[in-house]
Short mmCIF file of C-alpha atoms and ligand atoms in Angstrom, two decimals:
data_model
loop_
_atom_site.label_atom_id
_atom_site.label_comp_id
_atom_site.label_asym_id
_atom_site.label_seq_id
_atom_site.Cartn_x
_atom_site.Cartn_y
_atom_site.Cartn_z
CA MET A 35 22.69 -0.50 -2.64
CA PRO A 36 26.40 -0.60 -3.45
CA ALA A 37 27.30 -3.88 -5.08
CA GLY A 38 30.26 -6.06 -4.24
CA ARG A 39 29.91 -5.62 -0.53
CA VAL A 40 29.38 -7.99 2.39
CA TYR A 41 26.93 -7.00 5.14
CA LEU A 42 27.38 -8.88 8.41
CA VAL A 43 23.86 -8.57 9.73
CA GLY A 44 22.66 -9.56 13.20
CA ALA A 45 19.37 -11.43 12.77
CA GLY A 46 18.51 -11.08 16.44
CA PRO A 47 17.90 -13.89 18.90
CA GLY A 48 14.93 -15.63 17.26
CA ASP A 49 11.78 -13.51 17.36
CA PRO A 50 11.73 -12.11 13.80
CA GLY A 51 10.60 -8.77 15.21
CA LEU A 52 13.97 -8.35 16.87
CA ILE A 53 16.02 -7.72 13.74
CA THR A 54 17.14 -4.08 13.47
CA VAL A 55 15.65 -1.62 10.98
CA ARG A 56 18.99 -1.44 9.18
CA GLY A 57 19.28 -5.22 9.11
CA ALA A 58 15.81 -5.62 7.61
CA GLU A 59 16.62 -2.96 5.01
CA ILE A 60 19.74 -4.77 3.85
CA LEU A 61 18.00 -8.14 3.91
CA ALA A 62 15.28 -6.81 1.61
CA LEU A 63 17.77 -5.47 -0.93
CA ALA A 64 20.63 -7.98 -0.99
CA ASP A 65 21.38 -10.13 -4.05
CA VAL A 66 22.56 -13.01 -1.91
CA VAL A 67 21.49 -14.07 1.60
CA VAL A 68 23.79 -16.43 3.46
CA TYR A 69 22.15 -17.70 6.65
CA ASP A 70 22.47 -20.30 9.34
CA ARG A 71 20.39 -22.26 11.79
CA LEU A 72 19.94 -19.68 14.49
CA ALA A 73 18.67 -17.00 12.12
CA ASN A 74 14.88 -17.33 12.09
CA ALA A 75 13.68 -18.80 8.78
CA ALA A 76 10.71 -16.40 8.86
CA LEU A 77 13.19 -13.59 8.22
CA LEU A 78 14.01 -15.04 4.82
CA GLU A 79 10.54 -14.05 3.68
CA ARG A 80 11.75 -10.47 3.91
CA ALA A 81 14.50 -11.12 1.38
CA SER A 82 13.93 -10.12 -2.20
CA LYS A 83 12.17 -12.77 -4.29
CA SER A 84 15.10 -12.96 -6.66
CA ALA A 85 17.76 -13.20 -3.96
CA GLU A 86 19.96 -16.25 -3.92
CA ARG A 87 19.50 -17.96 -0.54
CA ILE A 88 22.33 -20.10 0.77
CA TYR A 89 22.05 -22.16 3.95
CA VAL A 90 25.41 -22.75 5.59
CA GLY A 91 24.11 -24.51 8.68
CA LYS A 92 25.76 -24.36 12.02
CA GLN A 93 25.05 -26.50 14.92
CA SER A 94 28.08 -26.97 17.09
CA ALA A 95 28.85 -30.52 15.99
CA CYS A 96 27.57 -30.70 12.42
CA HIS A 97 28.44 -27.79 10.21
CA ALA A 98 26.76 -27.78 6.81
CA MET A 99 29.75 -25.79 5.60
CA GLY A 100 33.14 -25.16 7.21
CA GLN A 101 34.10 -21.62 8.21
CA ALA A 102 36.79 -21.38 5.54
CA ASP A 103 34.23 -22.28 2.87
CA ILE A 104 31.78 -19.72 4.22
CA ASN A 105 34.47 -17.04 4.13
CA ARG A 106 35.32 -17.95 0.56
CA LEU A 107 31.66 -17.94 -0.44
CA LEU A 108 31.11 -14.43 0.94
CA VAL A 109 34.23 -13.08 -0.73
CA ASP A 110 33.52 -14.79 -4.08
CA ARG A 111 29.96 -13.49 -4.32
CA ALA A 112 31.08 -9.98 -3.41
CA LEU A 113 33.88 -10.10 -6.00
CA ASP A 114 31.20 -11.13 -8.51
CA GLY A 115 29.65 -7.74 -7.85
CA LYS A 116 26.86 -9.02 -5.62
CA SER A 117 25.60 -7.43 -2.42
CA VAL A 118 25.81 -10.17 0.18
CA CYS A 119 23.74 -10.23 3.36
CA ARG A 120 25.40 -12.55 5.83
CA LEU A 121 22.56 -13.10 8.26
CA LYS A 122 23.82 -14.32 11.62
CA GLY A 123 21.92 -15.28 14.76
CA GLY A 124 21.97 -12.67 17.53
CA ASP A 125 24.84 -10.22 17.12
CA PRO A 126 27.40 -11.03 14.44
CA PHE A 127 30.35 -10.19 16.67
CA VAL A 128 29.25 -12.17 19.72
CA PHE A 129 30.57 -15.69 19.17
CA GLY A 130 29.20 -15.49 15.68
CA ARG A 131 32.60 -15.70 14.03
CA GLY A 132 31.65 -12.47 12.34
CA GLY A 133 35.12 -11.24 13.19
CA GLU A 134 36.67 -13.95 11.08
CA GLU A 135 34.32 -13.25 8.20
CA ALA A 136 35.20 -9.55 8.34
CA GLU A 137 38.91 -10.47 8.39
CA ALA A 138 38.42 -12.63 5.30
CA CYS A 139 36.73 -9.71 3.52
CA ARG A 140 39.50 -7.31 4.47
CA ALA A 141 42.17 -9.77 3.34
CA ALA A 142 40.45 -10.09 -0.05
CA GLY A 143 39.95 -6.35 -0.39
CA VAL A 144 36.15 -6.70 -0.14
CA GLU A 145 34.25 -3.88 1.53
CA PHE A 146 32.02 -4.83 4.43
CA GLU A 147 29.53 -3.30 6.82
CA VAL A 148 28.59 -4.62 10.25
CA VAL A 149 24.99 -4.38 11.44
CA PRO A 150 24.92 -5.22 15.14
CA GLY A 151 22.07 -7.37 16.38
CA VAL A 152 20.19 -8.06 19.58
CA THR A 153 22.28 -10.75 21.18
CA SER A 154 20.64 -13.82 22.68
CA ALA A 155 22.98 -13.40 25.66
CA ILE A 156 20.84 -10.51 26.86
CA ALA A 157 17.56 -11.08 25.02
CA ALA A 158 16.92 -14.70 26.03
CA PRO A 159 17.21 -13.88 29.76
CA ALA A 160 15.07 -10.77 29.18
CA TYR A 161 12.31 -12.90 27.68
CA ALA A 162 12.55 -15.16 30.71
CA GLY A 163 12.06 -12.16 32.99
CA ILE A 164 15.73 -11.94 33.97
CA PRO A 165 17.52 -8.58 33.60
CA VAL A 166 21.27 -9.14 33.31
CA THR A 167 21.95 -6.18 35.63
CA HIS A 168 19.93 -4.69 38.45
CA ARG A 169 20.73 -1.87 40.83
CA ASP A 170 20.39 -4.10 43.87
CA LEU A 171 21.62 -7.44 42.58
CA ALA A 172 24.20 -7.14 39.81
CA SER A 173 26.37 -4.30 38.61
CA SER A 174 28.12 -6.24 35.85
CA PHE A 175 27.66 -9.13 33.46
CA ALA A 176 30.05 -11.22 31.42
CA VAL A 177 29.37 -13.22 28.28
CA ILE A 178 31.41 -16.40 28.11
CA THR A 179 31.65 -19.30 25.72
CA GLY A 180 30.76 -22.62 27.28
CA HIS A 181 32.51 -24.61 24.64
CA GLU A 182 34.93 -23.56 21.97
CA ARG A 183 36.42 -26.79 20.81
CA GLU A 184 34.55 -27.19 17.52
CA ASP A 185 34.82 -23.54 16.79
CA ALA A 186 38.57 -23.51 17.22
CA SER A 187 39.32 -26.74 15.40
CA ASP A 188 38.69 -25.68 11.82
CA ARG A 189 40.69 -22.51 12.00
CA SER A 190 43.94 -23.52 10.38
CA ASP A 191 46.24 -21.07 12.13
CA LEU A 192 45.21 -22.15 15.62
CA PRO A 193 46.04 -25.52 17.12
CA THR A 194 42.93 -27.55 17.99
CA GLY A 195 41.49 -26.55 21.30
CA SER A 196 43.68 -23.52 21.82
CA ALA A 197 40.71 -21.24 22.28
CA GLU A 198 39.27 -23.55 24.90
CA GLN A 199 42.51 -23.57 26.82
CA ARG A 200 42.39 -19.80 26.92
CA ARG A 201 39.56 -19.97 29.38
CA ASP A 202 40.87 -19.12 32.78
CA TRP A 203 38.31 -20.32 35.31
CA ALA A 204 39.73 -18.45 38.28
CA THR A 205 39.07 -15.24 36.37
CA ILE A 206 35.78 -16.31 34.81
CA ALA A 207 34.24 -17.34 38.12
CA HIS A 208 34.50 -13.75 39.35
CA ALA A 209 34.44 -11.94 36.03
CA ALA A 210 31.11 -10.33 36.82
CA ASP A 211 28.08 -10.57 39.07
CA THR A 212 26.03 -12.17 36.30
CA LEU A 213 27.69 -14.80 34.13
CA LEU A 214 26.11 -15.63 30.78
CA PHE A 215 27.32 -18.78 29.07
CA LEU A 216 26.56 -19.43 25.41
CA MET A 217 27.03 -22.84 23.79
CA GLY A 218 27.32 -24.29 27.26
CA VAL A 219 24.58 -26.90 27.70
CA GLU A 220 26.82 -29.82 26.78
CA SER A 221 29.55 -28.75 29.16
CA LEU A 222 27.25 -27.67 31.97
CA ALA A 223 28.85 -30.13 34.42
CA GLU A 224 32.28 -28.65 33.84
CA ILE A 225 31.04 -25.08 34.05
CA THR A 226 29.22 -25.53 37.35
CA GLU A 227 32.05 -27.51 38.91
CA ARG A 228 34.70 -24.97 37.95
CA LEU A 229 32.62 -22.06 39.20
CA MET A 230 32.08 -23.71 42.59
CA GLU A 231 35.70 -24.79 42.74
CA HIS A 232 36.68 -21.15 42.28
CA GLY A 233 34.42 -19.85 44.97
CA ARG A 234 30.93 -19.24 43.57
CA SER A 235 28.42 -20.46 46.13
CA PRO A 236 26.62 -23.75 45.37
CA ASP A 237 23.36 -21.90 46.14
CA THR A 238 23.88 -19.34 43.38
CA PRO A 239 20.72 -19.31 41.27
CA VAL A 240 21.11 -20.59 37.71
CA ALA A 241 18.66 -20.41 34.82
CA LEU A 242 18.80 -22.02 31.40
CA VAL A 243 16.77 -20.35 28.70
CA ARG A 244 16.22 -22.47 25.63
CA TRP A 245 15.04 -21.04 22.28
CA GLY A 246 14.73 -17.64 23.92
CA THR A 247 12.33 -15.04 22.45
CA LEU A 248 10.51 -17.73 20.44
CA PRO A 249 7.09 -19.18 21.30
CA ARG A 250 8.79 -22.47 22.10
CA GLN A 251 11.01 -20.83 24.73
CA GLU A 252 11.61 -22.98 27.80
CA THR A 253 13.26 -21.97 31.04
CA LEU A 254 14.68 -24.08 33.80
CA VAL A 255 15.66 -22.55 37.14
CA SER A 256 17.94 -24.21 39.66
CA THR A 257 21.19 -23.62 41.57
CA LEU A 258 24.86 -24.16 40.76
CA SER A 259 25.01 -27.40 42.72
CA GLU A 260 21.77 -28.88 41.41
CA VAL A 261 21.31 -27.59 37.89
CA GLU A 262 23.29 -30.29 36.15
CA GLU A 263 21.01 -33.01 37.47
CA ALA A 264 17.89 -30.94 36.86
CA VAL A 265 18.88 -30.46 33.23
CA ARG A 266 19.54 -34.15 32.82
CA THR A 267 16.21 -35.11 34.37
CA ALA A 268 14.30 -32.61 32.26
CA GLY A 269 16.12 -33.67 29.09
CA PHE A 270 16.86 -29.99 28.49
CA THR A 271 18.99 -29.47 25.39
CA ALA A 272 20.78 -26.74 23.41
CA PRO A 273 20.52 -24.04 22.22
CA ALA A 274 20.27 -22.26 25.52
CA ILE A 275 21.75 -19.41 27.48
CA ILE A 276 22.99 -20.25 30.95
CA VAL A 277 22.52 -17.42 33.42
CA VAL A 278 24.42 -17.61 36.70
CA GLY A 279 23.76 -15.03 39.39
CA GLU A 280 21.32 -13.43 41.81
CA VAL A 281 19.37 -11.74 39.01
CA VAL A 282 17.81 -15.12 38.22
CA ARG A 283 15.60 -14.62 41.29
CA LEU A 284 13.87 -11.71 39.57
CA ARG A 285 12.14 -14.11 37.20
CA GLU A 286 9.67 -14.89 39.94
CA THR A 287 8.26 -11.38 39.76
CA LEU A 288 9.29 -10.30 36.26
CA ARG A 289 8.21 -13.30 34.23
CA TRP A 290 6.13 -11.88 31.37
CA PHE A 291 6.63 -13.82 28.16
CA ASP A 292 6.16 -17.50 28.87
CA ASN A 293 3.12 -17.05 31.11
CA ARG A 294 0.76 -15.56 28.54
CA PRO A 295 -2.64 -17.26 28.10
CA LEU A 296 -1.52 -19.69 25.40
CA SER A 297 2.14 -20.10 26.40
CA GLY A 298 3.41 -23.62 25.96
CA LYS A 299 0.50 -24.54 23.69
CA ARG A 300 1.08 -25.72 20.15
CA VAL A 301 -1.82 -24.90 17.88
CA LEU A 302 -2.40 -26.43 14.48
CA VAL A 303 -3.51 -24.01 11.77
CA THR A 304 -5.16 -25.77 8.84
CA ARG A 305 -6.03 -22.74 6.70
CA ALA A 306 -4.59 -22.15 3.26
CA ARG A 307 -0.99 -21.00 3.43
CA SER A 308 -1.97 -17.63 2.01
CA GLN A 309 -4.33 -17.04 4.94
CA ALA A 310 -2.64 -18.92 7.76
CA GLY A 311 -0.21 -16.13 8.64
CA LYS A 312 -2.72 -13.81 10.21
CA LEU A 313 -4.19 -16.48 12.49
CA SER A 314 -0.71 -17.70 13.39
CA GLU A 315 0.32 -14.17 14.32
CA LEU A 316 -2.65 -13.72 16.61
CA LEU A 317 -2.04 -17.08 18.26
CA GLU A 318 1.61 -16.26 18.77
CA ALA A 319 0.74 -12.88 20.25
CA ALA A 320 -1.16 -14.81 22.91
CA GLY A 321 1.87 -17.01 23.53
CA ALA A 322 1.03 -20.07 21.45
CA GLN A 323 3.28 -21.76 18.98
CA ALA A 324 1.45 -21.96 15.67
CA VAL A 325 2.07 -25.05 13.58
CA GLU A 326 0.92 -24.53 10.02
CA PHE A 327 -0.52 -27.48 8.14
CA PRO A 328 -2.50 -26.04 5.24
CA THR A 329 -5.26 -28.38 4.11
CA ILE A 330 -6.52 -26.21 1.30
CA ARG A 331 -5.09 -24.14 -1.46
CA VAL A 332 -7.01 -21.44 -3.29
CA VAL A 333 -6.86 -21.77 -7.06
CA PRO A 334 -8.50 -18.96 -9.08
CA ALA A 335 -10.45 -20.20 -12.08
CA ALA A 336 -8.30 -20.21 -15.20
CA ASP A 337 -11.18 -19.17 -17.43
CA THR A 338 -12.28 -15.66 -16.49
CA THR A 339 -14.61 -15.00 -19.45
CA GLN A 340 -17.81 -15.12 -17.42
CA LEU A 341 -16.42 -13.02 -14.58
CA ASP A 342 -14.94 -10.47 -16.98
CA ALA A 343 -18.29 -10.10 -18.72
CA ALA A 344 -20.05 -9.59 -15.39
CA LEU A 345 -17.47 -7.03 -14.24
CA GLY A 346 -17.92 -5.24 -17.56
CA HIS A 347 -21.51 -4.36 -16.64
CA LEU A 348 -21.20 -4.44 -12.88
CA GLY A 349 -23.32 -1.31 -12.53
CA LEU A 350 -26.41 -3.14 -13.79
CA TYR A 351 -26.69 -5.58 -10.91
CA ALA A 352 -28.92 -4.82 -7.93
CA TRP A 353 -26.44 -6.44 -5.55
CA VAL A 354 -23.05 -8.09 -5.48
CA LEU A 355 -22.70 -10.68 -2.78
CA PHE A 356 -19.28 -11.49 -1.36
CA THR A 357 -19.03 -14.52 0.89
CA SER A 358 -15.24 -14.74 1.27
CA VAL A 359 -12.06 -12.70 1.32
CA ASN A 360 -10.84 -14.78 -1.62
CA ALA A 361 -13.79 -13.64 -3.72
CA VAL A 362 -13.12 -9.98 -2.88
CA GLU A 363 -9.44 -10.28 -3.72
CA ILE A 364 -9.98 -12.14 -6.96
CA VAL A 365 -12.59 -9.60 -8.11
CA ARG A 366 -10.26 -6.74 -7.12
CA ASP A 367 -7.39 -8.25 -9.11
CA ARG A 368 -9.63 -8.98 -12.09
CA LEU A 369 -10.94 -5.41 -12.11
CA ALA A 370 -7.36 -4.21 -12.14
CA SER A 371 -6.48 -6.52 -15.03
CA LEU A 372 -9.42 -5.09 -16.96
CA GLY A 373 -8.18 -1.58 -16.34
CA LEU A 374 -11.07 -0.88 -13.95
CA ASP A 375 -11.25 0.10 -10.29
CA ALA A 376 -13.74 0.32 -7.43
CA ARG A 377 -15.83 2.86 -9.36
CA ALA A 378 -17.02 0.00 -11.58
CA PHE A 379 -19.45 -0.88 -8.78
CA GLY A 380 -21.34 2.35 -9.39
CA PRO A 381 -24.75 2.21 -7.71
CA VAL A 382 -24.64 -1.54 -7.01
CA ARG A 383 -25.30 -2.49 -3.44
CA ILE A 384 -22.78 -4.75 -1.77
CA ALA A 385 -23.37 -7.55 0.70
CA ALA A 386 -20.51 -9.01 2.73
CA VAL A 387 -20.65 -12.19 4.76
CA GLY A 388 -18.17 -12.40 7.62
CA PRO A 389 -16.10 -9.66 9.25
CA ALA A 390 -12.95 -10.54 7.28
CA THR A 391 -14.84 -10.19 4.01
CA GLU A 392 -16.13 -6.82 5.19
CA GLN A 393 -12.58 -5.75 6.02
CA ALA A 394 -11.27 -6.85 2.64
CA LEU A 395 -13.89 -4.62 1.01
CA HIS A 396 -12.95 -1.73 3.27
CA ALA A 397 -9.38 -2.16 2.09
CA MET A 398 -10.66 -1.48 -1.45
CA GLY A 399 -12.49 1.60 -0.26
CA LEU A 400 -15.90 -0.11 -0.37
CA LYS A 401 -18.39 -0.08 2.47
CA PRO A 402 -20.86 -2.98 2.33
CA ASP A 403 -24.55 -2.04 2.49
CA TYR A 404 -25.49 -5.26 4.21
CA VAL A 405 -23.62 -7.55 6.59
CA PRO A 406 -25.73 -10.34 8.11
CA SER A 407 -25.44 -10.73 11.89
CA GLU A 408 -23.97 -14.20 11.47
CA ALA A 409 -21.80 -15.65 8.74
CA VAL A 410 -24.16 -18.45 7.71
CA ALA A 411 -26.20 -18.85 4.56
CA GLU A 412 -29.49 -19.13 6.49
CA LYS A 413 -28.92 -15.74 8.11
CA VAL A 414 -27.89 -14.15 4.83
CA VAL A 415 -31.31 -15.02 3.44
CA GLU A 416 -33.31 -14.31 6.58
CA GLU A 417 -31.91 -10.82 7.06
CA PHE A 418 -31.53 -9.86 3.42
CA PRO A 419 -32.97 -6.33 3.05
CA ALA A 420 -36.28 -6.35 1.11
CA PRO A 421 -35.56 -8.99 -1.51
CA TRP A 422 -39.11 -8.51 -2.90
CA ASP A 423 -38.09 -5.03 -4.00
CA ILE A 424 -35.57 -6.41 -6.46
CA ALA A 425 -37.78 -8.96 -8.20
CA GLY A 426 -36.70 -9.22 -11.80
CA ARG A 427 -33.26 -7.74 -11.09
CA ALA A 428 -29.99 -9.60 -10.70
CA ILE A 429 -27.62 -10.44 -7.88
CA LEU A 430 -24.03 -11.31 -8.74
CA HIS A 431 -22.35 -13.86 -6.50
CA PRO A 432 -18.69 -14.51 -7.34
CA ARG A 433 -17.92 -17.57 -5.25
CA ALA A 434 -16.05 -20.81 -4.70
CA VAL A 435 -16.78 -24.01 -6.61
CA GLY A 436 -19.07 -26.14 -4.46
CA THR A 437 -20.70 -23.31 -2.48
CA ARG A 438 -24.04 -24.43 -1.01
CA PRO A 439 -26.93 -23.31 -3.29
CA LEU A 440 -29.07 -22.29 -0.31
CA ILE A 441 -28.74 -18.52 -0.78
CA SER A 442 -29.44 -18.58 -4.51
CA ASP A 443 -32.36 -21.02 -4.13
CA ARG A 444 -34.09 -18.96 -1.46
CA LEU A 445 -33.54 -15.55 -2.99
CA SER A 446 -34.70 -16.84 -6.39
CA GLU A 447 -38.07 -17.49 -4.76
CA TYR A 448 -38.56 -13.72 -4.68
CA GLY A 449 -38.13 -13.58 -8.43
CA VAL A 450 -34.56 -12.36 -8.14
CA GLN A 451 -32.17 -13.51 -10.85
CA PHE A 452 -29.21 -15.06 -9.18
CA GLU A 453 -25.97 -15.13 -11.13
CA SER A 454 -23.39 -17.32 -9.42
CA ILE A 455 -19.96 -17.50 -10.98
CA ASP A 456 -17.38 -20.00 -9.79
CA ILE A 457 -14.28 -17.82 -9.61
CA TYR A 458 -12.04 -20.02 -7.51
CA GLU A 459 -11.71 -23.45 -6.11
CA SER A 460 -10.36 -24.61 -2.76
CA VAL A 461 -8.40 -27.71 -3.56
CA PRO A 462 -7.04 -30.12 -0.96
CA ASP A 463 -3.45 -29.50 0.04
CA ALA A 464 -1.47 -31.38 2.63
CA GLY A 465 1.99 -30.98 4.04
CA ASP A 466 3.99 -33.73 5.66
CA VAL A 467 1.25 -36.01 7.03
CA ASP A 468 3.69 -38.39 8.74
CA GLU A 469 5.32 -35.58 10.63
CA LEU A 470 1.95 -34.23 11.73
CA VAL A 471 0.71 -37.64 12.82
CA ALA A 472 3.88 -38.20 14.85
CA ASP A 473 3.36 -34.81 16.53
CA LEU A 474 -0.28 -35.60 17.30
CA GLU A 475 0.51 -39.10 18.54
CA ALA A 476 3.13 -37.70 20.88
CA GLY A 477 0.66 -35.18 22.28
CA HIS A 478 2.76 -32.29 20.95
CA ILE A 479 -0.25 -30.52 19.44
CA HIS A 480 -2.76 -29.17 21.92
CA VAL A 481 -5.34 -27.44 19.73
CA ILE A 482 -6.53 -27.99 16.15
CA THR A 483 -8.20 -25.05 14.41
CA PHE A 484 -10.57 -25.14 11.45
CA ALA A 485 -11.68 -21.97 9.67
CA SER A 486 -13.97 -23.60 7.12
CA SER A 487 -15.80 -26.85 6.47
CA SER A 488 -13.45 -27.76 3.64
CA THR A 489 -10.47 -27.64 5.99
CA VAL A 490 -12.24 -30.21 8.18
CA ARG A 491 -13.05 -32.43 5.23
CA ASN A 492 -9.52 -32.26 3.84
CA PHE A 493 -7.91 -32.80 7.23
CA VAL A 494 -9.94 -35.96 7.70
CA GLU A 495 -9.12 -37.07 4.19
CA ALA A 496 -5.40 -36.45 4.60
CA LEU A 497 -5.18 -38.46 7.83
CA GLY A 498 -7.83 -41.07 7.16
CA ALA A 499 -11.18 -40.93 8.98
CA GLU A 500 -10.42 -43.28 11.87
CA ARG A 501 -7.01 -41.90 12.58
CA ALA A 502 -8.18 -38.28 12.27
CA LYS A 503 -10.93 -38.93 14.79
CA ARG A 504 -8.69 -40.71 17.25
CA LEU A 505 -5.98 -38.06 17.09
CA ALA A 506 -8.39 -35.12 17.20
CA GLU A 507 -9.79 -36.51 20.41
CA LYS A 508 -6.42 -35.91 22.07
CA CYS A 509 -6.77 -32.18 21.33
CA VAL A 510 -9.07 -29.24 21.81
CA VAL A 511 -10.78 -28.67 18.48
CA ALA A 512 -11.67 -25.08 17.65
CA CYS A 513 -13.67 -23.95 14.65
CA ILE A 514 -15.16 -20.86 13.05
CA GLY A 515 -18.82 -20.89 12.01
CA PRO A 516 -21.64 -23.33 12.66
CA VAL A 517 -21.24 -25.05 9.29
N1 SAH B 709 25.85 -14.45 17.83
C1 SAH B 709 24.90 -15.12 18.65
C2 SAH B 709 25.51 -16.26 19.42
C3 SAH B 709 26.03 -17.38 18.56
S1 SAH B 709 26.71 -18.69 19.46
C4 SAH B 709 24.21 -14.12 19.57
O1 SAH B 709 24.66 -12.99 19.69
O2 SAH B 709 23.16 -14.46 20.15
C5 SAH B 709 25.35 -19.81 19.55
C6 SAH B 709 24.82 -19.86 20.96
O3 SAH B 709 23.98 -18.75 21.20
C7 SAH B 709 23.95 -21.05 21.25
O4 SAH B 709 24.70 -22.20 21.56
C8 SAH B 709 23.15 -20.56 22.44
O5 SAH B 709 23.91 -20.65 23.62
C9 SAH B 709 23.00 -19.11 22.12
N2 SAH B 709 21.70 -18.80 21.49
C10 SAH B 709 21.47 -18.27 20.29
N3 SAH B 709 20.17 -18.07 20.08
C11 SAH B 709 19.55 -18.47 21.21
C12 SAH B 709 18.20 -18.48 21.66
N4 SAH B 709 17.21 -18.05 20.86
N5 SAH B 709 17.92 -18.92 22.89
C13 SAH B 709 18.90 -19.37 23.68
N6 SAH B 709 20.18 -19.38 23.33
C14 SAH B 709 20.51 -18.93 22.11
#
């Protein structure tokens, strides 16, 4: 990637899947990532680990950094020989001030590239089931700023408010069949009044789409004459796109995103951070908003002597029993550190408890010989294939500290030697308890999920038994496994 260059990259409207391929490529390679509020934080995970990340804020009234400072920052880093990804919400040239940033680069002799993005002006309505054009209802659309004051005021060569005064309502009112206002929630009263004053019918349908393309998207539908009051009553706030025009009616039939099975539901995920992502993704695919509050953290044992010795003669065991994905992954990584691979298993038979554990083995190219019908210790023992045949031989069970001894106790009764090695520990972890409690108190969490007994125990510990019980009663509680 050429150094000393600024890339003005559209991050898309919110859903991290809506960044472009080119944008993601640059994000992954850049030395410096400069981002603001409307660029989804999840995208930053795609940046290189060593990249310098700089938040420059941007919320109409409170800028973390003024535009002049941002321009200087971009130019300075590029002149230092760095590749700079300037990640901007939506499209960088739609009210993103990307134009000014490009001008600053040009003025300083810094090369730049523009990577267009999916603009919220079109995407937010789309996710609300509103196409901005339609053969029967609208043959044009216009994108208009609802409020330019702040944006104009810190540009030194323009008098304060000059951009705002540029808006010519007589023209805007009839600029297109569909009018799309950005940054307009705070001046909604003025917008609707001016449009009616200049001849748009008070019955014209209006929609506001807030946090479009994200699981927390909300949409309010009304008319030009009534929307201002509806927004006030609903306490509807920015950031939102205001859509004015007949196309809004199509939402009734084309709504597709915010009516999925779990739309509008906030679901707490208590799994370890390293494992939460997959569950969160599935929940979000069904429309939910996943709220991650990891209650455990997986810590591999520091002392690997015992495990290393066992892996060194893996082929001598009758069975290896895996009861978690963590165990599979730690063994895989340990084998690699020892310069070994899946062949080390040789003729050993492999047992896997739980479908995820089975999948983790598949990913290593290993097919378990035995998977009990249910992921509980009792079943593992009950269905274990012919344990009497392996009397005198050994089963290796790499496992978590504190695993119930039921399997080893029962199988030992057949004269099997059971070798359990504690290879990792799930230690309690807790994020911001106060914030979570406030959310639960307010009824903002609808479902709490638990994927293991230790997550339940740690959740209760983090909140205190009484409080945990009281707050959990406000929610649906979902769990995996009878234990
Ligand atoms: N360059 C951006 C727009 C920046 S101006 C783009 O192309 O999308 C900021 C305004 O964009 C906000 O005030 C709001 O009106 C709108 N906006 C950005 N993201 C949004 C989203 N996810 N949902 C609704 N409106 C959004």
